[in-house]
Amino acid sequence: MEEAFGPALPQVRKVVTEIPGPKSRALAERRAAAVSAALGAAVPIYADRAGGGVVIDVDGNSFIDMAAGIAVTNVGNCAPLVAERVTEQVHRLTHTCFMVAGYEPYIAVCEKLNELTPGDHEKRSALFNSGAEAVENAIKVARAFTGRHAVVVFEHAYHGRTNLTMGMTAKNMPYKESFGPFAPEVYRVPTSYPLRDGLTGAEAAERSLKRVEFEVGAHNVAALMIEPVKGEGGFIVPADGFLPALQEWCTANGVVFVADEIQTGFGRTGKWFACEHEGVVPDVITTAKGIAGGFPLAAVTGRPDIMDAVHVGGLGGTYGGNPVACAAALGAIQTMQDEDLAARAVRIGEIIGQKLADLQGKTDVIAEVRGRGAMMAIEFTEPGTLTPKTDLPKAVAAACAQQGVMILTAGTYGNVIRLLPPLVIGDDLLGEAMDILCEAILAEAG
Ligand code: PLZ
């Protein structure tokens, strides 16, 4: 049989061995002897090839991909334009360090970001390697611009695993446990979580901002950072009006409003960026993940007065905005535009929503189905209560993996299943994955 790659891979679910198969088990043994045990794994298989809506493991099992590498391969693995631009670039120029000698693809990515991120105003961007690094740099910029120190973040937030971003992340296990002390001047306030607080957006914003005013002092705050839909925290969509109220308060108080769109960006929620659902225009926005179709690239984009407030040489890094990663980003962004993948995300959300609406009638452990576009989640609680059902999502994900469907969990309480398929997945494959997921939920819910 001729080997196929990328989107040419057969778009089918196929389980041909036990899961994990013999080759994956052999790799697990090598891993145990070579790789730090501190790294977890959502599924016990080892990937060999992927494209479209499938990931094929080393044993030849073909999984339906409902993870997209945690919202990264929105354009699919090995997307043709990404592969093409990367291949061309890798033969032309692989590295100079942008601070040693510049190159065009870096500037082209910044131009694209300035154009595509919310707001018609002039913007400037800087490129980095990872989401956490972008978050760190957004805070550096906001502090330099305001001359203030305090950073406001929210309950259920996830911003990364470096020291500052661990401190900004809400959940202890596994992210923070035993890794302190954390950076000072990070203040956490309640968020809007309609299922659990029953507040309107305006009420939730008032609660959060009063806390900031009394406990921090608005004039001490450099930046307020929020994910417009909380990602790792459980795909929590704030009540209408919450984000606009935060933004207004920031503007009134000279605080830099930073949207962390690292997980929500690049078509995932049905728009280029999730802030657009509420017409919110952030002062600064952090992006990564979906930006480059699987290559390590991240960015900070914002108003020129803010982005240019840092002294020359104040931002940088050896690899940030690597030419090959930039070429990948240009290929990925072109693909999202050509194929209108944001519209595709809306359709994916409809298919998922329909399947889950049917499921909700058949079990009493689902407290809420929520999300935007192709960023959907199910929160599980004990029937008739808000007590998190923490054991269920992991069991369901494991059952799905056995049947060739890759599913991720999430949530501060671990009681959420989240769905993040590549935006190029076909309707039939998506429907099949959802049927298997729904059956697994019914079986595990008992
Ligand atoms: N901000 C909103 O979602 C990364 C984390 C996976 P990096 N989320 C996936 C894990 O367990 O490490 C993320 C995010 C938001 C920041 C980040 C951090 O991005 O590229 O992982 O550093």
Short mmCIF file of C-alpha atoms and ligand atoms in Angstrom, two decimals:
data_model
loop_
_atom_site.label_atom_id
_atom_site.label_comp_id
_atom_site.label_asym_id
_atom_site.label_seq_id
_atom_site.Cartn_x
_atom_site.Cartn_y
_atom_site.Cartn_z
CA MET A 1 0.00 0.00 0.00
CA GLU A 2 1.28 3.45 -0.89
CA GLU A 3 1.87 5.63 2.14
CA ALA A 4 -0.41 8.65 2.47
CA PHE A 5 0.31 11.80 4.44
CA GLY A 6 -1.53 14.83 5.83
CA PRO A 7 -5.06 15.43 4.57
CA ALA A 8 -4.60 12.56 2.07
CA LEU A 9 -4.75 10.05 4.95
CA PRO A 10 -7.93 7.93 4.87
CA GLN A 11 -10.44 9.86 6.98
CA VAL A 12 -11.68 6.85 8.93
CA ARG A 13 -11.65 5.54 12.48
CA LYS A 14 -9.94 2.17 12.64
CA VAL A 15 -8.83 0.13 15.66
CA VAL A 16 -6.61 -2.74 14.54
CA THR A 17 -4.83 -3.68 17.80
CA GLU A 18 -5.58 -3.49 21.47
CA ILE A 19 -5.00 0.07 22.77
CA PRO A 20 -2.14 0.67 23.38
CA GLY A 21 -0.81 -1.69 20.72
CA PRO A 22 2.52 -3.55 20.89
CA LYS A 23 4.57 -0.78 19.23
CA SER A 24 3.11 1.87 21.53
CA ARG A 25 3.82 -0.35 24.54
CA ALA A 26 7.42 -0.77 23.38
CA LEU A 27 7.76 3.02 23.10
CA ALA A 28 6.23 3.42 26.56
CA GLU A 29 9.00 1.19 27.90
CA ARG A 30 11.71 3.23 26.18
CA ARG A 31 10.03 6.39 27.40
CA ALA A 32 10.01 5.19 31.01
CA ALA A 33 13.77 4.59 30.79
CA ALA A 34 14.61 7.85 29.00
CA VAL A 35 11.99 10.54 29.62
CA SER A 36 11.23 12.30 32.90
CA ALA A 37 8.25 10.73 34.61
CA ALA A 38 6.95 14.27 35.27
CA LEU A 39 5.40 14.45 31.81
CA GLY A 40 1.83 13.16 31.64
CA ALA A 41 -0.07 11.79 28.62
CA ALA A 42 -3.77 12.04 27.78
CA VAL A 43 -3.79 8.95 25.56
CA PRO A 44 -1.45 5.93 25.89
CA ILE A 45 -0.52 5.74 22.20
CA TYR A 46 2.34 7.12 20.11
CA ALA A 47 1.50 9.11 17.00
CA ASP A 48 3.05 8.33 13.65
CA ARG A 49 1.12 10.40 11.10
CA ALA A 50 -1.84 12.76 11.15
CA GLY A 51 -3.96 14.90 8.87
CA GLY A 52 -7.50 16.18 8.45
CA GLY A 53 -9.47 14.70 11.34
CA VAL A 54 -7.32 11.66 12.14
CA VAL A 55 -4.17 10.72 14.06
CA ILE A 56 -2.61 7.36 13.16
CA ASP A 57 -0.52 5.62 15.78
CA VAL A 58 2.59 3.49 15.37
CA ASP A 59 0.44 0.33 15.39
CA GLY A 60 -1.74 1.55 12.52
CA ASN A 61 -4.76 2.52 14.65
CA SER A 62 -6.55 5.54 13.22
CA PHE A 63 -8.01 7.84 15.88
CA ILE A 64 -10.57 10.56 15.33
CA ASP A 65 -8.83 13.70 16.56
CA MET A 66 -10.97 15.68 19.00
CA ALA A 67 -7.96 17.43 20.54
CA ALA A 68 -6.01 19.11 17.70
CA GLY A 69 -2.96 18.99 19.98
CA ILE A 70 -4.87 21.24 22.46
CA ALA A 71 -6.35 23.68 19.93
CA VAL A 72 -3.17 23.97 17.85
CA THR A 73 -3.69 22.19 14.54
CA ASN A 74 -6.81 24.16 13.62
CA VAL A 75 -5.80 23.88 9.95
CA GLY A 76 -5.07 20.15 10.42
CA ASN A 77 -1.75 18.36 10.81
CA CYS A 78 0.63 18.77 7.88
CA ALA A 79 -1.73 21.23 6.15
CA PRO A 80 -0.52 21.54 2.53
CA LEU A 81 0.22 25.28 2.60
CA VAL A 82 2.02 24.96 5.94
CA ALA A 83 4.13 22.08 4.66
CA GLU A 84 4.89 23.97 1.44
CA ARG A 85 5.96 27.24 3.12
CA VAL A 86 7.99 25.39 5.76
CA THR A 87 9.78 23.25 3.17
CA GLU A 88 10.67 26.30 1.11
CA GLN A 89 11.86 28.22 4.17
CA VAL A 90 13.89 25.38 5.64
CA HIS A 91 16.05 25.37 2.50
CA ARG A 92 16.41 29.18 2.40
CA LEU A 93 17.07 30.41 5.95
CA THR A 94 16.56 28.59 9.25
CA HIS A 95 17.92 31.08 11.80
CA THR A 96 19.71 34.35 12.33
CA CYS A 97 18.01 35.48 15.57
CA PHE A 98 15.75 38.44 14.77
CA MET A 99 17.84 40.65 17.05
CA VAL A 100 21.00 39.84 15.08
CA ALA A 101 19.65 40.23 11.56
CA GLY A 102 15.99 40.56 10.64
CA TYR A 103 14.10 38.68 7.93
CA GLU A 104 10.89 39.25 5.99
CA PRO A 105 8.67 36.39 7.28
CA TYR A 106 8.81 37.84 10.85
CA ILE A 107 7.57 41.20 9.60
CA ALA A 108 4.91 39.53 7.44
CA VAL A 109 3.52 37.62 10.45
CA CYS A 110 3.38 40.85 12.50
CA GLU A 111 1.57 42.60 9.65
CA LYS A 112 -0.99 39.77 9.50
CA LEU A 113 -1.52 39.83 13.27
CA ASN A 114 -1.95 43.61 13.32
CA GLU A 115 -4.55 43.30 10.58
CA LEU A 116 -6.48 40.29 11.91
CA THR A 117 -6.65 40.94 15.67
CA PRO A 118 -9.67 42.91 16.96
CA GLY A 119 -9.76 46.67 16.31
CA ASP A 120 -9.02 48.77 13.22
CA HIS A 121 -6.45 50.90 15.04
CA GLU A 122 -2.72 50.81 14.37
CA LYS A 123 -0.87 48.00 16.16
CA ARG A 124 2.57 46.55 16.74
CA SER A 125 3.54 42.92 17.43
CA ALA A 126 6.46 40.95 18.84
CA LEU A 127 7.01 37.21 18.38
CA PHE A 128 7.98 34.53 20.89
CA ASN A 129 8.16 30.73 21.19
CA SER A 130 5.36 29.68 23.51
CA GLY A 131 2.12 30.90 24.97
CA ALA A 132 3.62 31.34 28.43
CA GLU A 133 6.41 33.44 26.96
CA ALA A 134 3.87 35.66 25.21
CA VAL A 135 1.97 36.12 28.49
CA GLU A 136 5.19 37.03 30.33
CA ASN A 137 6.04 39.59 27.66
CA ALA A 138 2.56 41.10 27.67
CA ILE A 139 3.03 41.75 31.38
CA LYS A 140 6.50 43.22 30.80
CA VAL A 141 5.06 45.60 28.21
CA ALA A 142 2.12 46.61 30.42
CA ARG A 143 4.41 47.32 33.37
CA ALA A 144 6.81 49.38 31.27
CA PHE A 145 3.91 51.36 29.77
CA THR A 146 2.07 52.08 33.03
CA GLY A 147 4.97 52.22 35.48
CA ARG A 148 2.77 50.08 37.78
CA HIS A 149 3.31 46.57 39.16
CA ALA A 150 0.04 44.80 39.95
CA VAL A 151 -1.43 42.17 37.63
CA VAL A 152 -5.08 41.13 37.95
CA VAL A 153 -6.11 37.63 36.90
CA PHE A 154 -9.21 35.50 37.46
CA GLU A 155 -10.41 32.33 39.11
CA HIS A 156 -10.12 29.29 36.80
CA ALA A 157 -7.48 31.09 34.70
CA TYR A 158 -4.69 29.28 32.87
CA HIS A 159 -1.76 31.31 31.57
CA GLY A 160 1.23 28.92 31.53
CA ARG A 161 3.90 27.01 33.44
CA THR A 162 6.77 29.51 33.83
CA ASN A 163 7.21 31.14 37.22
CA LEU A 164 5.16 34.29 36.55
CA THR A 165 2.52 32.44 34.53
CA MET A 166 2.22 29.65 37.13
CA GLY A 167 1.41 32.38 39.61
CA MET A 168 -1.21 33.72 37.21
CA THR A 169 -2.73 30.24 36.70
CA ALA A 170 -5.44 29.31 39.19
CA LYS A 171 -5.27 25.53 39.54
CA ASN A 172 -2.76 23.96 41.93
CA MET A 173 -2.55 20.33 40.72
CA PRO A 174 -0.72 19.62 38.51
CA TYR A 175 0.54 23.08 37.52
CA LYS A 176 1.78 24.71 40.75
CA GLU A 177 2.14 22.03 43.41
CA SER A 178 5.64 22.11 44.99
CA PHE A 179 6.92 24.78 42.54
CA GLY A 180 6.52 27.95 44.63
CA PRO A 181 7.28 30.60 45.67
CA PHE A 182 5.54 32.45 42.87
CA ALA A 183 6.09 35.97 41.57
CA PRO A 184 4.54 38.73 43.70
CA GLU A 185 1.96 41.35 42.66
CA VAL A 186 -0.45 38.88 41.04
CA TYR A 187 -4.01 39.27 42.35
CA ARG A 188 -6.81 36.79 41.63
CA VAL A 189 -10.45 37.85 41.62
CA PRO A 190 -13.73 36.00 40.87
CA THR A 191 -14.73 35.53 37.26
CA SER A 192 -18.12 35.20 35.58
CA TYR A 193 -19.23 31.55 35.70
CA PRO A 194 -22.95 31.62 34.89
CA LEU A 195 -23.61 27.99 35.89
CA ARG A 196 -22.12 28.49 39.35
CA ASP A 197 -22.72 32.16 40.23
CA GLY A 198 -26.03 32.92 38.49
CA LEU A 199 -24.89 36.54 38.02
CA THR A 200 -25.36 38.74 34.98
CA GLY A 201 -22.21 39.95 33.26
CA ALA A 202 -22.59 43.39 34.84
CA GLU A 203 -23.07 41.96 38.34
CA ALA A 204 -20.10 39.62 38.01
CA ALA A 205 -17.91 42.45 36.70
CA GLU A 206 -18.90 44.69 39.59
CA ARG A 207 -18.03 41.93 42.06
CA SER A 208 -14.60 41.42 40.46
CA LEU A 209 -13.74 45.08 40.05
CA LYS A 210 -14.83 46.10 43.57
CA ARG A 211 -12.40 43.48 44.83
CA VAL A 212 -9.63 45.02 42.75
CA GLU A 213 -10.45 48.54 43.94
CA PHE A 214 -10.55 47.63 47.64
CA GLU A 215 -7.76 45.06 47.78
CA VAL A 216 -5.29 46.32 45.17
CA GLY A 217 -6.22 49.88 44.18
CA ALA A 218 -6.97 50.62 40.52
CA HIS A 219 -4.04 53.04 40.28
CA ASN A 220 -1.60 50.21 41.15
CA VAL A 221 -2.77 47.88 38.38
CA ALA A 222 -0.59 47.56 35.27
CA ALA A 223 -2.60 44.86 33.50
CA LEU A 224 -5.82 42.93 33.79
CA MET A 225 -5.52 39.67 31.86
CA ILE A 226 -8.37 37.34 30.96
CA GLU A 227 -9.10 34.45 28.59
CA PRO A 228 -12.33 35.48 26.78
CA VAL A 229 -13.42 31.85 27.13
CA LYS A 230 -11.52 30.10 29.92
CA GLY A 231 -9.63 27.15 28.42
CA GLU A 232 -7.96 24.73 30.80
CA GLY A 233 -10.33 26.02 33.51
CA GLY A 234 -13.26 24.32 31.74
CA PHE A 235 -14.35 26.33 28.68
CA ILE A 236 -16.20 28.82 30.86
CA VAL A 237 -18.04 31.37 28.73
CA PRO A 238 -18.62 34.55 30.76
CA ALA A 239 -22.12 36.07 30.93
CA ASP A 240 -22.85 38.71 28.27
CA GLY A 241 -21.48 42.08 29.24
CA PHE A 242 -18.77 40.80 31.59
CA LEU A 243 -15.85 41.34 29.20
CA PRO A 244 -17.06 44.74 27.94
CA ALA A 245 -17.46 45.93 31.57
CA LEU A 246 -13.89 44.86 32.38
CA GLN A 247 -12.60 46.61 29.30
CA GLU A 248 -14.45 49.84 30.14
CA TRP A 249 -13.07 49.81 33.68
CA CYS A 250 -9.54 49.28 32.36
CA THR A 251 -9.87 52.21 29.97
CA ALA A 252 -11.26 54.45 32.71
CA ASN A 253 -8.43 53.52 35.08
CA GLY A 254 -5.41 53.48 32.77
CA VAL A 255 -5.07 49.70 33.12
CA VAL A 256 -3.86 47.65 30.12
CA PHE A 257 -6.63 45.19 29.16
CA VAL A 258 -4.96 42.01 27.91
CA ALA A 259 -6.95 39.23 26.23
CA ASP A 260 -5.19 35.87 26.40
CA GLU A 261 -6.45 34.34 23.14
CA ILE A 262 -3.84 31.59 23.08
CA GLN A 263 -6.46 28.82 23.14
CA THR A 264 -9.47 30.74 21.75
CA GLY A 265 -7.74 32.36 18.77
CA PHE A 266 -7.51 31.69 15.05
CA GLY A 267 -11.03 30.66 14.19
CA ARG A 268 -11.53 28.26 17.07
CA THR A 269 -14.66 29.91 18.48
CA GLY A 270 -16.22 30.76 15.10
CA LYS A 271 -14.57 34.14 14.77
CA TRP A 272 -10.90 34.98 14.28
CA PHE A 273 -10.72 35.90 17.97
CA ALA A 274 -13.19 35.22 20.78
CA CYS A 275 -13.28 38.88 21.90
CA GLU A 276 -15.14 39.64 18.68
CA HIS A 277 -18.25 37.84 19.97
CA GLU A 278 -18.80 40.81 22.27
CA GLY A 279 -17.18 43.55 20.21
CA VAL A 280 -14.37 43.83 22.76
CA VAL A 281 -11.15 45.41 21.49
CA PRO A 282 -8.28 44.56 23.85
CA ASP A 283 -5.33 46.93 24.34
CA VAL A 284 -3.02 43.92 24.03
CA ILE A 285 -3.69 40.35 22.88
CA THR A 286 -1.57 37.23 23.35
CA THR A 287 -1.70 34.47 20.72
CA ALA A 288 0.04 31.11 20.13
CA LYS A 289 -1.24 27.56 19.43
CA GLY A 290 -3.42 27.88 16.29
CA ILE A 291 -1.18 30.62 14.87
CA ALA A 292 1.25 28.29 13.10
CA GLY A 293 -0.46 24.93 12.51
CA GLY A 294 1.71 23.06 15.00
CA PHE A 295 4.98 25.00 14.93
CA PRO A 296 6.19 26.82 18.06
CA LEU A 297 5.25 30.46 17.65
CA ALA A 298 3.53 32.99 19.90
CA ALA A 299 2.86 36.70 19.75
CA VAL A 300 1.98 39.82 21.66
CA THR A 301 0.01 42.38 19.64
CA GLY A 302 -1.19 45.76 20.87
CA ARG A 303 -1.52 49.50 20.57
CA PRO A 304 1.74 51.13 19.41
CA ASP A 305 1.97 53.45 22.45
CA ILE A 306 1.90 50.37 24.71
CA MET A 307 4.08 48.04 22.62
CA ASP A 308 6.69 50.72 21.97
CA ALA A 309 6.94 51.84 25.61
CA VAL A 310 9.72 49.32 26.24
CA HIS A 311 13.35 50.46 25.71
CA VAL A 312 15.15 49.13 22.63
CA GLY A 313 16.52 45.66 23.42
CA GLY A 314 13.99 45.19 26.24
CA LEU A 315 12.13 42.38 24.47
CA GLY A 316 13.63 39.44 22.62
CA GLY A 317 14.98 35.90 22.85
CA THR A 318 17.18 33.69 20.69
CA TYR A 319 14.46 31.84 18.80
CA GLY A 320 11.38 34.06 19.07
CA GLY A 321 9.81 34.38 15.62
CA ASN A 322 12.04 31.73 14.07
CA PRO A 323 11.85 31.95 10.24
CA VAL A 324 10.51 28.41 9.81
CA ALA A 325 7.80 28.97 12.45
CA CYS A 326 6.91 32.26 10.73
CA ALA A 327 6.64 30.50 7.36
CA ALA A 328 4.33 27.96 9.00
CA ALA A 329 2.20 30.78 10.42
CA LEU A 330 1.89 32.45 7.03
CA GLY A 331 0.78 29.11 5.53
CA ALA A 332 -1.67 28.48 8.38
CA ILE A 333 -3.19 31.98 8.26
CA GLN A 334 -3.56 31.76 4.47
CA THR A 335 -5.33 28.39 4.90
CA MET A 336 -7.72 29.81 7.50
CA GLN A 337 -8.56 32.66 5.13
CA ASP A 338 -8.87 30.56 1.96
CA GLU A 339 -11.02 27.90 3.61
CA ASP A 340 -12.95 30.27 5.90
CA LEU A 341 -12.23 28.00 8.85
CA ALA A 342 -13.97 30.34 11.30
CA ALA A 343 -17.25 29.61 9.51
CA ARG A 344 -16.36 25.94 9.63
CA ALA A 345 -15.93 26.22 13.42
CA VAL A 346 -19.51 27.51 13.68
CA ARG A 347 -20.78 24.46 11.78
CA ILE A 348 -18.70 22.12 13.98
CA GLY A 349 -20.25 23.76 17.03
CA GLU A 350 -23.74 23.13 15.65
CA ILE A 351 -23.07 19.44 15.00
CA ILE A 352 -21.56 18.96 18.48
CA GLY A 353 -24.34 20.98 20.10
CA GLN A 354 -27.06 18.88 18.48
CA LYS A 355 -25.53 15.58 19.58
CA LEU A 356 -25.09 16.84 23.12
CA ALA A 357 -28.60 18.26 23.32
CA ASP A 358 -29.92 14.75 22.56
CA LEU A 359 -27.59 13.29 25.18
CA GLN A 360 -28.73 15.72 27.87
CA GLY A 361 -32.20 14.20 27.74
CA LYS A 362 -30.80 10.74 28.54
CA THR A 363 -28.69 11.36 31.66
CA ASP A 364 -28.81 13.55 34.75
CA VAL A 365 -25.06 14.03 35.27
CA ILE A 366 -24.68 16.86 32.75
CA ALA A 367 -24.89 20.23 34.47
CA GLU A 368 -24.15 22.23 31.36
CA VAL A 369 -23.13 22.04 27.70
CA ARG A 370 -21.36 25.24 26.74
CA GLY A 371 -18.75 26.85 24.53
CA ARG A 372 -18.41 28.78 21.34
CA GLY A 373 -17.92 27.32 17.86
CA ALA A 374 -15.48 24.43 17.81
CA MET A 375 -14.60 24.99 21.49
CA MET A 376 -17.35 23.04 23.26
CA ALA A 377 -17.46 21.38 26.66
CA ILE A 378 -19.64 19.32 28.96
CA GLU A 379 -19.56 19.94 32.72
CA PHE A 380 -20.54 16.96 34.88
CA THR A 381 -22.04 17.20 38.38
CA GLU A 382 -23.74 14.86 40.80
CA PRO A 383 -27.41 14.74 39.72
CA GLY A 384 -29.39 17.78 40.79
CA THR A 385 -26.43 19.51 42.44
CA LEU A 386 -23.40 21.60 41.49
CA THR A 387 -21.04 19.13 43.18
CA PRO A 388 -18.40 18.33 40.53
CA LYS A 389 -18.37 14.76 39.25
CA THR A 390 -14.62 14.60 39.09
CA ASP A 391 -14.07 10.94 38.23
CA LEU A 392 -16.24 10.75 35.12
CA PRO A 393 -14.35 12.71 32.40
CA LYS A 394 -11.12 10.70 32.74
CA ALA A 395 -13.03 7.41 32.59
CA VAL A 396 -14.97 8.57 29.53
CA ALA A 397 -11.80 9.77 27.79
CA ALA A 398 -10.13 6.41 28.47
CA ALA A 399 -13.16 4.52 27.10
CA CYS A 400 -13.14 6.71 23.98
CA ALA A 401 -9.42 6.10 23.43
CA GLN A 402 -10.12 2.34 23.48
CA GLN A 403 -12.52 2.90 20.60
CA GLY A 404 -10.30 5.16 18.54
CA VAL A 405 -11.47 8.61 19.62
CA MET A 406 -9.08 11.12 21.20
CA ILE A 407 -10.85 13.22 23.83
CA LEU A 408 -9.46 15.73 26.37
CA THR A 409 -10.66 16.67 29.84
CA ALA A 410 -10.44 20.07 31.55
CA GLY A 411 -11.73 22.10 34.46
CA THR A 412 -10.46 23.32 37.81
CA TYR A 413 -12.36 20.37 39.32
CA GLY A 414 -11.45 17.97 36.50
CA ASN A 415 -15.17 17.49 35.80
CA VAL A 416 -15.26 18.77 32.22
CA ILE A 417 -14.86 17.08 28.84
CA ARG A 418 -13.72 19.48 26.14
CA LEU A 419 -13.97 19.08 22.41
CA LEU A 420 -11.36 20.71 20.18
CA PRO A 421 -11.36 19.02 16.77
CA PRO A 422 -9.21 20.36 13.94
CA LEU A 423 -11.41 22.77 11.97
CA VAL A 424 -10.86 20.66 8.82
CA ILE A 425 -12.53 17.53 10.26
CA GLY A 426 -15.34 16.12 8.09
CA ASP A 427 -18.97 16.11 9.26
CA ASP A 428 -19.25 12.31 9.20
CA LEU A 429 -16.09 11.71 11.17
CA LEU A 430 -17.13 14.32 13.72
CA GLY A 431 -20.58 12.75 14.03
CA GLU A 432 -19.03 9.32 14.56
CA ALA A 433 -16.73 10.64 17.29
CA MET A 434 -19.70 12.31 19.01
CA ASP A 435 -21.77 9.10 18.90
CA ILE A 436 -18.95 7.16 20.53
CA LEU A 437 -18.45 9.89 23.12
CA CYS A 438 -22.17 10.00 23.96
CA GLU A 439 -22.33 6.21 24.34
CA ALA A 440 -19.27 6.25 26.58
CA ILE A 441 -20.82 8.96 28.78
CA LEU A 442 -24.05 6.97 29.17
CA ALA A 443 -22.10 3.80 29.95
CA GLU A 444 -19.78 5.45 32.50
CA ALA A 445 -22.54 7.55 34.11
CA GLY A 446 -24.25 4.26 35.01
N1 PLZ B 1 -2.68 30.73 27.89
C1 PLZ B 1 -5.08 30.45 27.50
O1 PLZ B 1 -4.42 27.74 26.93
C2 PLZ B 1 -1.76 26.67 26.98
C3 PLZ B 1 -1.51 23.87 28.30
C4 PLZ B 1 -1.08 22.46 28.22
P1 PLZ B 1 2.12 27.36 26.16
N2 PLZ B 1 -2.75 25.68 27.25
C5 PLZ B 1 -2.35 24.28 27.15
C6 PLZ B 1 -0.27 22.09 29.42
O2 PLZ B 1 -0.77 21.32 30.25
O3 PLZ B 1 0.87 22.57 29.53
C7 PLZ B 1 -2.08 28.10 27.28
C8 PLZ B 1 -3.42 28.57 27.24
C9 PLZ B 1 -3.68 29.92 27.56
C10 PLZ B 1 -1.41 30.31 27.92
C11 PLZ B 1 -1.07 29.01 27.62
C12 PLZ B 1 0.37 28.59 27.64
O4 PLZ B 1 0.82 28.28 26.37
O5 PLZ B 1 2.40 27.44 24.70
O6 PLZ B 1 1.76 25.99 26.65
O7 PLZ B 1 3.20 27.99 27.00
#
